Short mmCIF file of C-alpha atoms in Angstrom, two decimals:
data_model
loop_
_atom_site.label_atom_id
_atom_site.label_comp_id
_atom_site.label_asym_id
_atom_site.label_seq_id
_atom_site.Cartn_x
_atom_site.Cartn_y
_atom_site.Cartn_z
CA UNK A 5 10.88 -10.46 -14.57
CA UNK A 6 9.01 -8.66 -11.87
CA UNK A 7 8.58 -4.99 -11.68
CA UNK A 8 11.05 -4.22 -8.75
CA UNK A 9 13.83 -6.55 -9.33
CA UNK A 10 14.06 -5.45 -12.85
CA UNK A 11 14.46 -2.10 -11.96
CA UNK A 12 14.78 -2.18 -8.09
CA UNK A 13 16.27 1.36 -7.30
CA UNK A 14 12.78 2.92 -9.00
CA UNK A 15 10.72 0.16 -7.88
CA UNK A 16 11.87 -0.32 -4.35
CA UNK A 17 11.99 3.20 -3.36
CA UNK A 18 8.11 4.12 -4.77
CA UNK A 19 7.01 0.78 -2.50
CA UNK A 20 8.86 1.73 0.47
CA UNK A 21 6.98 5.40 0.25
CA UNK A 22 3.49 4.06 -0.47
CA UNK A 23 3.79 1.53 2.23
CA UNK A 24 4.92 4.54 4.91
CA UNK A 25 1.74 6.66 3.76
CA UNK A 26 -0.16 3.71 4.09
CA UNK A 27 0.82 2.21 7.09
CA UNK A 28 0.88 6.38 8.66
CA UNK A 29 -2.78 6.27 8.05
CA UNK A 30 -4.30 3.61 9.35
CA UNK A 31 -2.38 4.44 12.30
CA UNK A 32 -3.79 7.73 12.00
CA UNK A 33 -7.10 6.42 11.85
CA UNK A 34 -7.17 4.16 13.96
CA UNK A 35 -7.35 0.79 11.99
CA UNK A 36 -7.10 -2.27 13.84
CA UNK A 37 -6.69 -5.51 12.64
CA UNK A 38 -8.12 -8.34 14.78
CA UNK A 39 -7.12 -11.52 12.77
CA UNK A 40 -3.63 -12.75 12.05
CA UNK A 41 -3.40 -12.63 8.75
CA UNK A 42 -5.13 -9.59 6.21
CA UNK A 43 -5.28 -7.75 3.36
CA UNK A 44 -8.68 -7.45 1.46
CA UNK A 45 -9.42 -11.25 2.11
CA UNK A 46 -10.67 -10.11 5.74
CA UNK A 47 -12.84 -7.06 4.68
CA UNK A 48 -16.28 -8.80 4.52
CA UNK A 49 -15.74 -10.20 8.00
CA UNK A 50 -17.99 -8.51 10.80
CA UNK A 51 -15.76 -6.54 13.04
CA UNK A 52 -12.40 -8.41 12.04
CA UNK A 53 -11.15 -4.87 10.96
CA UNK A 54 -12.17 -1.22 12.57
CA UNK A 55 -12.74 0.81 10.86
CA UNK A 56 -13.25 -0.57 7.59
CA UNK A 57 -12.95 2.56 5.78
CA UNK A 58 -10.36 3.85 7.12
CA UNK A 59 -8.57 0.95 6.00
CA UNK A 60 -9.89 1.12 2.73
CA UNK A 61 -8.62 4.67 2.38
CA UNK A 62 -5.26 3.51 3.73
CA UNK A 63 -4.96 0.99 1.07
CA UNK A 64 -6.44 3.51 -2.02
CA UNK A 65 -3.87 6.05 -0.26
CA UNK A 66 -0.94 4.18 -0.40
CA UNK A 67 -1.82 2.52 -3.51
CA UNK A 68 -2.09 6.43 -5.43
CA UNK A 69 1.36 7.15 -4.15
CA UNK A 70 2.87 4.10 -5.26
CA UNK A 71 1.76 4.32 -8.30
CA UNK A 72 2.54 7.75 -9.21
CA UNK A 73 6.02 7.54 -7.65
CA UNK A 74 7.17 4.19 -10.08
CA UNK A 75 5.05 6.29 -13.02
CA UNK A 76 7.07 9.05 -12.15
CA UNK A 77 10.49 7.64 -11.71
CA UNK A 78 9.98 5.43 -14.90
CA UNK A 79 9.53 8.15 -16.78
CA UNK A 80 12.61 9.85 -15.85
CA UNK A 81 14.80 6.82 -16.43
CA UNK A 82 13.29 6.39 -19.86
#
């Protein structure tokens, strides 16, 4: 089974928080997203997102806190 509907009131919680830091910084920094679709598909276009790193360190960002929040409530539950 997947990760967060095995466990979804660890899982859930630890995505909903990474996604907030996330999305809080690239609004932050400005990122905008020209194309209608996204992720790290459209990184090697010219100018389809600005500014590329601070999308990239949106994404690392609210990857980190993600992870260390389902590490961390994991652990507990174990």
């Amino acid at each position: 089974r997947a990760p967060a509907t095995a466990d979804p009131l660890r899982v859930i919680p630890a995505l909903v928080a990474g996604s907030a830091v996330a999305g809080a910084l690239s609004m932050t920094l400005g990122v905008a997203l020209r194309v209608p679709h996204g992720g790290l598909f459209v990184l090697p276009i010219p100018n389809a997102i600005t500014p590329v790193l601070g999308a990239v360190v949106a994404l690392a960002a609210g990857t980190v806190i993600t992870a260390l929040l389902v590490g961390a409530f994991k652990k507990r539950a174990a």
